[in-house]
Amino acid sequence: MQVIIHCGAHATEEDLLLKALLKNAGALSEQGTAVPGPGRYRSLLKDCLAAMKNGSAAKDAPEVLWDAILDDRQADRVILSNPHFFGSPRHALQDGRLYPEAGHRLQALQALFPYDQPEIFMALRNPATFLPAMFAKSSRSIVQNALQGGDPLQLRWSGLLAQMRDMAPGMPVTVWCYEDLPLIWGQVLRDLGGMEINAPVKGGMDLLATLMQPAGMERLRAYLAENPDLTEIHKRRVYAAFLDKFAMEDALEEELDLPGWTSVLVEEMSERYEEDLYLIQRMPGVTLIAP
């Protein structure tokens, strides 16, 4: 069975994406893909992986786990979504490294499901906006501890992905940029679900609806209804044009309030993020969904 792990990252509309997947659960089930509710597996999977730190899983652990998750249903592909799969926000940054436990979690996942085919799906985000958004609800002490001992200019998603590939080389990884998500939302949903490129999806404009004025969304839906044969690439150009004209004033603004950060630092971090994406595009075993 294909086991699709959508592991965040944090602050990348991960909950909204899961809700959209659940809207398509019926259609996905018809093609053999299960989208169980997160209450069925998040705590259970966390406990299993934690137990494996002290030894190997019981021989019947995979069977018991799947019985609990799928409730005796059959599936060829199952989608499990948990932004905390690699750790909570307070453990997402340590010693200047993003999600340092990721590689070990993937190895534990392989050991837990030795006869299945795990794949990782994950959003990336400019560290200059990712860290402030991820720590937005954290205490100042947690933020200070996380930032201590690391240079924000050295944060690289490619470093995390290289660690994941080194420790679980047979596990494919698919990533996308949070900044591109309003334009590629439908494709991300289809790729997670293993759907055809032009398959209809419910909730295909859920993210756009959170960013755009209601009048703009109404006009966008009318335009798409009048032009039903647009290609996916053409649709993305339409989305970009409508966003440019009808985006809500504060929807695209981001708070960058972290101790000691300056506008110069943020600009340089953003430039290095773009350079990092260039490297990621060329990493073996990693697929980058781009507009």
Short mmCIF file of C-alpha atoms in Angstrom, two decimals:
data_model
loop_
_atom_site.label_atom_id
_atom_site.label_comp_id
_atom_site.label_asym_id
_atom_site.label_seq_id
_atom_site.Cartn_x
_atom_site.Cartn_y
_atom_site.Cartn_z
CA MET A 1 0.00 0.00 0.00
CA GLN A 2 1.17 3.52 -0.76
CA VAL A 3 1.38 5.49 2.50
CA ILE A 4 1.33 9.22 1.82
CA ILE A 5 2.63 11.26 4.76
CA HIS A 6 1.74 14.94 4.51
CA CYS A 7 4.02 16.34 7.22
CA GLY A 8 3.43 20.07 7.05
CA ALA A 9 5.58 21.99 7.38
CA HIS A 10 4.05 24.12 10.12
CA ALA A 11 2.41 27.40 9.09
CA THR A 12 1.85 26.34 5.47
CA GLU A 13 -1.99 26.05 5.42
CA GLU A 14 -1.61 22.40 6.40
CA ASP A 15 -5.00 22.22 8.14
CA LEU A 16 -6.84 23.82 5.23
CA LEU A 17 -5.20 21.34 2.87
CA LEU A 18 -6.34 18.41 5.01
CA LYS A 19 -9.90 19.77 5.04
CA ALA A 20 -9.83 19.97 1.25
CA LEU A 21 -8.59 16.38 1.04
CA LEU A 22 -11.43 15.25 3.30
CA LYS A 23 -13.90 16.98 0.96
CA ASN A 24 -12.65 14.64 -1.76
CA ALA A 25 -12.65 11.51 0.39
CA GLY A 26 -15.63 10.00 -1.42
CA ALA A 27 -14.19 10.39 -4.92
CA LEU A 28 -10.77 9.26 -3.74
CA SER A 29 -12.26 6.17 -2.11
CA GLU A 30 -13.68 5.10 -5.46
CA GLN A 31 -10.14 4.92 -6.85
CA GLY A 32 -8.79 3.05 -3.83
CA THR A 33 -7.41 5.99 -1.83
CA ALA A 34 -8.38 6.41 1.81
CA VAL A 35 -8.36 9.77 3.63
CA PRO A 36 -9.06 8.88 7.27
CA GLY A 37 -9.83 11.62 9.75
CA PRO A 38 -6.78 12.75 11.76
CA GLY A 39 -8.36 11.60 15.02
CA ARG A 40 -7.94 8.01 13.85
CA TYR A 41 -4.18 8.06 13.54
CA ARG A 42 -2.28 11.10 14.84
CA SER A 43 -1.96 10.07 18.48
CA LEU A 44 -1.76 6.39 17.61
CA LEU A 45 1.04 6.83 15.08
CA LYS A 46 2.89 9.17 17.43
CA ASP A 47 2.76 6.59 20.22
CA CYS A 48 3.96 3.80 17.92
CA LEU A 49 6.93 5.82 16.68
CA ALA A 50 7.79 6.89 20.23
CA ALA A 51 7.70 3.27 21.42
CA MET A 52 10.11 2.28 18.68
CA LYS A 53 12.79 4.51 20.21
CA ASN A 54 13.11 1.88 22.93
CA GLY A 55 12.99 -1.13 20.63
CA SER A 56 11.45 -2.56 17.47
CA ALA A 57 7.73 -2.66 16.82
CA ALA A 58 5.71 -5.72 17.70
CA LYS A 59 5.31 -8.14 14.83
CA ASP A 60 1.60 -7.45 14.49
CA ALA A 61 1.91 -3.66 15.00
CA PRO A 62 1.32 -2.70 11.35
CA GLU A 63 -1.79 -4.88 11.12
CA VAL A 64 -3.21 -3.52 14.37
CA LEU A 65 -2.43 0.05 13.34
CA TRP A 66 -4.06 -0.28 9.92
CA ASP A 67 -7.14 -1.92 11.43
CA ALA A 68 -7.53 1.10 13.70
CA ILE A 69 -6.89 3.64 10.94
CA LEU A 70 -8.90 2.06 8.10
CA ASP A 71 -11.61 0.35 10.18
CA ASP A 72 -11.49 -2.81 8.03
CA ARG A 73 -11.73 -0.86 4.78
CA GLN A 74 -9.42 -1.82 1.91
CA ALA A 75 -7.17 0.75 0.23
CA ASP A 76 -4.26 0.85 -2.20
CA ARG A 77 -3.24 4.33 -1.03
CA VAL A 78 -3.79 6.08 2.29
CA ILE A 79 -3.13 9.74 3.11
CA LEU A 80 -2.01 10.61 6.64
CA SER A 81 -1.59 14.31 7.43
CA ASN A 82 0.20 15.63 10.51
CA PRO A 83 2.26 18.85 10.65
CA HIS A 84 3.86 17.54 13.86
CA PHE A 85 5.16 14.34 12.25
CA PHE A 86 8.75 15.63 12.44
CA GLY A 87 8.17 17.39 15.77
CA SER A 88 6.19 20.20 17.34
CA PRO A 89 7.12 23.84 16.65
CA ARG A 90 9.31 23.97 19.74
CA HIS A 91 11.39 21.09 18.30
CA ALA A 92 11.34 22.25 14.69
CA LEU A 93 14.52 24.31 15.01
CA GLN A 94 17.52 23.14 17.01
CA ASP A 95 21.17 24.17 16.69
CA GLY A 96 20.39 26.00 13.48
CA ARG A 97 18.79 22.93 11.82
CA LEU A 98 15.23 22.54 10.58
CA TYR A 99 13.39 19.47 11.90
CA PRO A 100 16.52 17.63 13.10
CA GLU A 101 14.49 14.50 13.99
CA ALA A 102 13.12 14.06 10.46
CA GLY A 103 15.55 11.39 9.28
CA HIS A 104 15.07 9.25 12.38
CA ARG A 105 11.29 9.54 12.10
CA LEU A 106 11.44 8.31 8.50
CA GLN A 107 13.57 5.33 9.47
CA ALA A 108 11.09 4.48 12.21
CA LEU A 109 8.25 4.80 9.70
CA GLN A 110 9.97 2.35 7.36
CA ALA A 111 10.48 -0.11 10.20
CA LEU A 112 6.84 0.23 11.28
CA PHE A 113 5.51 -0.38 7.76
CA PRO A 114 8.11 -2.70 6.20
CA TYR A 115 5.78 -3.98 3.48
CA ASP A 116 4.24 -0.66 2.46
CA GLN A 117 5.54 2.20 0.31
CA PRO A 118 5.80 5.44 2.30
CA GLU A 119 6.10 8.76 0.46
CA ILE A 120 6.61 12.20 1.95
CA PHE A 121 4.73 15.33 0.86
CA MET A 122 5.78 18.61 2.41
CA ALA A 123 5.48 22.36 1.91
CA LEU A 124 8.54 24.61 2.18
CA ARG A 125 8.46 28.25 3.17
CA ASN A 126 10.88 31.15 3.14
CA PRO A 127 12.60 30.89 6.56
CA ALA A 128 12.24 34.66 6.92
CA THR A 129 8.45 34.21 7.18
CA PHE A 130 8.35 30.56 8.27
CA LEU A 131 9.96 31.06 11.67
CA PRO A 132 7.84 34.09 12.73
CA ALA A 133 4.66 32.30 11.61
CA MET A 134 5.57 29.02 13.27
CA PHE A 135 6.49 30.70 16.56
CA ALA A 136 3.58 33.16 16.51
CA LYS A 137 1.83 31.40 19.42
CA SER A 138 4.97 30.34 21.29
CA SER A 139 6.31 31.97 24.41
CA ARG A 140 9.27 34.32 24.14
CA SER A 141 11.46 31.83 26.03
CA ILE A 142 10.71 29.06 23.54
CA VAL A 143 11.53 31.39 20.65
CA GLN A 144 14.79 32.51 22.24
CA ASN A 145 15.85 28.94 22.97
CA ALA A 146 15.08 27.85 19.41
CA LEU A 147 17.00 30.73 17.84
CA GLN A 148 19.96 30.44 20.20
CA GLY A 149 23.17 29.09 18.70
CA GLY A 150 22.06 29.27 15.08
CA ASP A 151 22.57 31.69 12.21
CA PRO A 152 19.26 32.28 10.38
CA LEU A 153 21.21 32.94 7.19
CA GLN A 154 22.39 29.34 7.23
CA LEU A 155 18.94 27.76 7.37
CA ARG A 156 18.47 25.53 4.35
CA TRP A 157 15.56 23.31 3.40
CA SER A 158 17.99 21.48 1.14
CA GLY A 159 19.91 20.42 4.25
CA LEU A 160 16.78 18.87 5.73
CA LEU A 161 15.93 17.13 2.46
CA ALA A 162 19.48 15.81 2.10
CA GLN A 163 19.25 14.33 5.61
CA MET A 164 15.92 12.71 4.76
CA ARG A 165 17.28 11.23 1.54
CA ASP A 166 20.44 9.96 3.26
CA MET A 167 18.56 8.21 6.06
CA ALA A 168 15.63 6.95 3.96
CA PRO A 169 16.98 6.82 0.38
CA GLY A 170 14.14 4.70 -0.96
CA MET A 171 11.40 7.07 0.17
CA PRO A 172 10.29 9.59 -2.49
CA VAL A 173 9.80 13.20 -1.39
CA THR A 174 7.49 15.74 -3.02
CA VAL A 175 7.68 19.40 -1.97
CA TRP A 176 6.16 22.73 -2.96
CA CYS A 177 6.61 26.35 -1.95
CA TYR A 178 4.09 27.90 0.39
CA GLU A 179 4.44 31.13 -1.59
CA ASP A 180 3.18 29.36 -4.74
CA LEU A 181 0.35 27.50 -3.03
CA PRO A 182 -2.56 29.74 -4.11
CA LEU A 183 -1.66 29.00 -7.74
CA ILE A 184 -0.90 25.27 -7.44
CA TRP A 185 -3.45 24.30 -4.78
CA GLY A 186 -5.40 22.04 -7.13
CA GLN A 187 -2.29 20.23 -8.34
CA VAL A 188 -1.08 19.64 -4.78
CA LEU A 189 -4.47 18.10 -3.93
CA ARG A 190 -4.34 15.88 -7.02
CA ASP A 191 -0.76 14.78 -6.42
CA LEU A 192 -1.50 13.92 -2.79
CA GLY A 193 -4.51 11.91 -3.90
CA GLY A 194 -2.78 10.27 -6.86
CA MET A 195 -5.40 11.77 -9.19
CA GLU A 196 -5.18 12.53 -12.90
CA ILE A 197 -3.83 15.97 -13.80
CA ASN A 198 -7.21 17.35 -14.88
CA ALA A 199 -9.42 15.43 -12.45
CA PRO A 200 -12.10 17.62 -10.83
CA VAL A 201 -11.50 18.37 -7.16
CA LYS A 202 -13.68 19.82 -4.44
CA GLY A 203 -12.20 22.72 -2.53
CA GLY A 204 -9.87 23.58 -5.40
CA MET A 205 -10.11 27.28 -4.61
CA ASP A 206 -10.38 27.11 -0.81
CA LEU A 207 -7.09 28.93 -0.29
CA LEU A 208 -7.88 31.62 -2.83
CA ALA A 209 -11.14 32.25 -0.99
CA THR A 210 -9.18 33.15 2.17
CA LEU A 211 -7.02 35.65 0.28
CA MET A 212 -9.44 37.34 -2.09
CA GLN A 213 -12.29 39.79 -1.65
CA PRO A 214 -15.71 38.07 -1.98
CA ALA A 215 -16.55 40.15 -5.05
CA GLY A 216 -13.29 39.03 -6.66
CA MET A 217 -14.02 35.37 -5.93
CA GLU A 218 -17.48 35.73 -7.44
CA ARG A 219 -16.01 37.22 -10.61
CA LEU A 220 -13.32 34.53 -10.73
CA ARG A 221 -15.85 31.72 -10.47
CA ALA A 222 -17.96 33.35 -13.18
CA TYR A 223 -14.93 33.70 -15.46
CA LEU A 224 -13.99 30.04 -14.99
CA ALA A 225 -17.58 28.96 -15.66
CA GLU A 226 -17.53 30.92 -18.91
CA ASN A 227 -14.18 29.36 -19.89
CA PRO A 228 -14.42 25.69 -18.88
CA ASP A 229 -11.68 24.49 -21.22
CA LEU A 230 -8.78 26.44 -19.72
CA THR A 231 -5.59 24.45 -19.21
CA GLU A 232 -4.11 24.18 -15.73
CA ILE A 233 -1.30 26.56 -16.69
CA HIS A 234 -3.80 29.11 -18.03
CA LYS A 235 -5.86 28.82 -14.83
CA ARG A 236 -2.82 29.69 -12.76
CA ARG A 237 -2.28 32.84 -14.79
CA VAL A 238 -5.93 33.74 -14.22
CA TYR A 239 -5.58 33.13 -10.47
CA ALA A 240 -2.50 35.33 -10.34
CA ALA A 241 -4.26 38.14 -12.22
CA PHE A 242 -7.33 38.03 -9.96
CA LEU A 243 -5.17 37.89 -6.84
CA ASP A 244 -3.25 40.91 -8.02
CA LYS A 245 -6.47 42.85 -8.44
CA PHE A 246 -8.72 41.52 -5.67
CA ALA A 247 -6.47 40.32 -2.84
CA MET A 248 -7.60 41.50 0.59
CA GLU A 249 -5.29 44.21 1.87
CA ASP A 250 -3.94 42.31 4.86
CA ALA A 251 -4.16 38.77 3.42
CA LEU A 252 -0.69 38.79 1.88
CA GLU A 253 1.01 40.79 4.63
CA GLU A 254 3.24 38.85 7.00
CA GLU A 255 4.49 39.65 10.49
CA LEU A 256 8.28 39.36 10.75
CA ASP A 257 8.70 40.15 14.43
CA LEU A 258 11.57 38.12 15.88
CA PRO A 259 14.24 39.40 18.30
CA GLY A 260 17.16 41.07 16.55
CA TRP A 261 15.85 40.67 13.01
CA THR A 262 16.26 43.57 10.60
CA SER A 263 14.89 44.26 7.14
CA VAL A 264 18.39 43.67 5.73
CA LEU A 265 18.54 40.23 7.35
CA VAL A 266 15.08 39.31 6.06
CA GLU A 267 16.01 40.35 2.52
CA GLU A 268 19.19 38.28 2.57
CA MET A 269 17.36 35.27 4.00
CA SER A 270 14.84 35.56 1.17
CA GLU A 271 17.59 35.65 -1.44
CA ARG A 272 19.22 32.56 0.04
CA TYR A 273 15.86 30.77 0.05
CA GLU A 274 15.59 31.35 -3.71
CA GLU A 275 19.10 29.97 -4.16
CA ASP A 276 18.21 26.97 -2.04
CA LEU A 277 15.17 26.20 -4.21
CA TYR A 278 17.48 26.07 -7.23
CA LEU A 279 19.43 23.29 -5.50
CA ILE A 280 16.29 21.46 -4.39
CA GLN A 281 14.98 21.30 -7.97
CA ARG A 282 18.03 19.21 -8.84
CA MET A 283 18.05 16.83 -5.87
CA PRO A 284 17.64 13.15 -6.82
CA GLY A 285 14.52 11.61 -5.32
CA VAL A 286 12.91 15.00 -4.67
CA THR A 287 10.08 16.41 -6.79
CA LEU A 288 9.30 20.12 -6.58
CA ILE A 289 5.79 21.16 -7.64
CA ALA A 290 6.17 24.54 -9.31
CA PRO A 291 3.68 26.92 -10.96
#
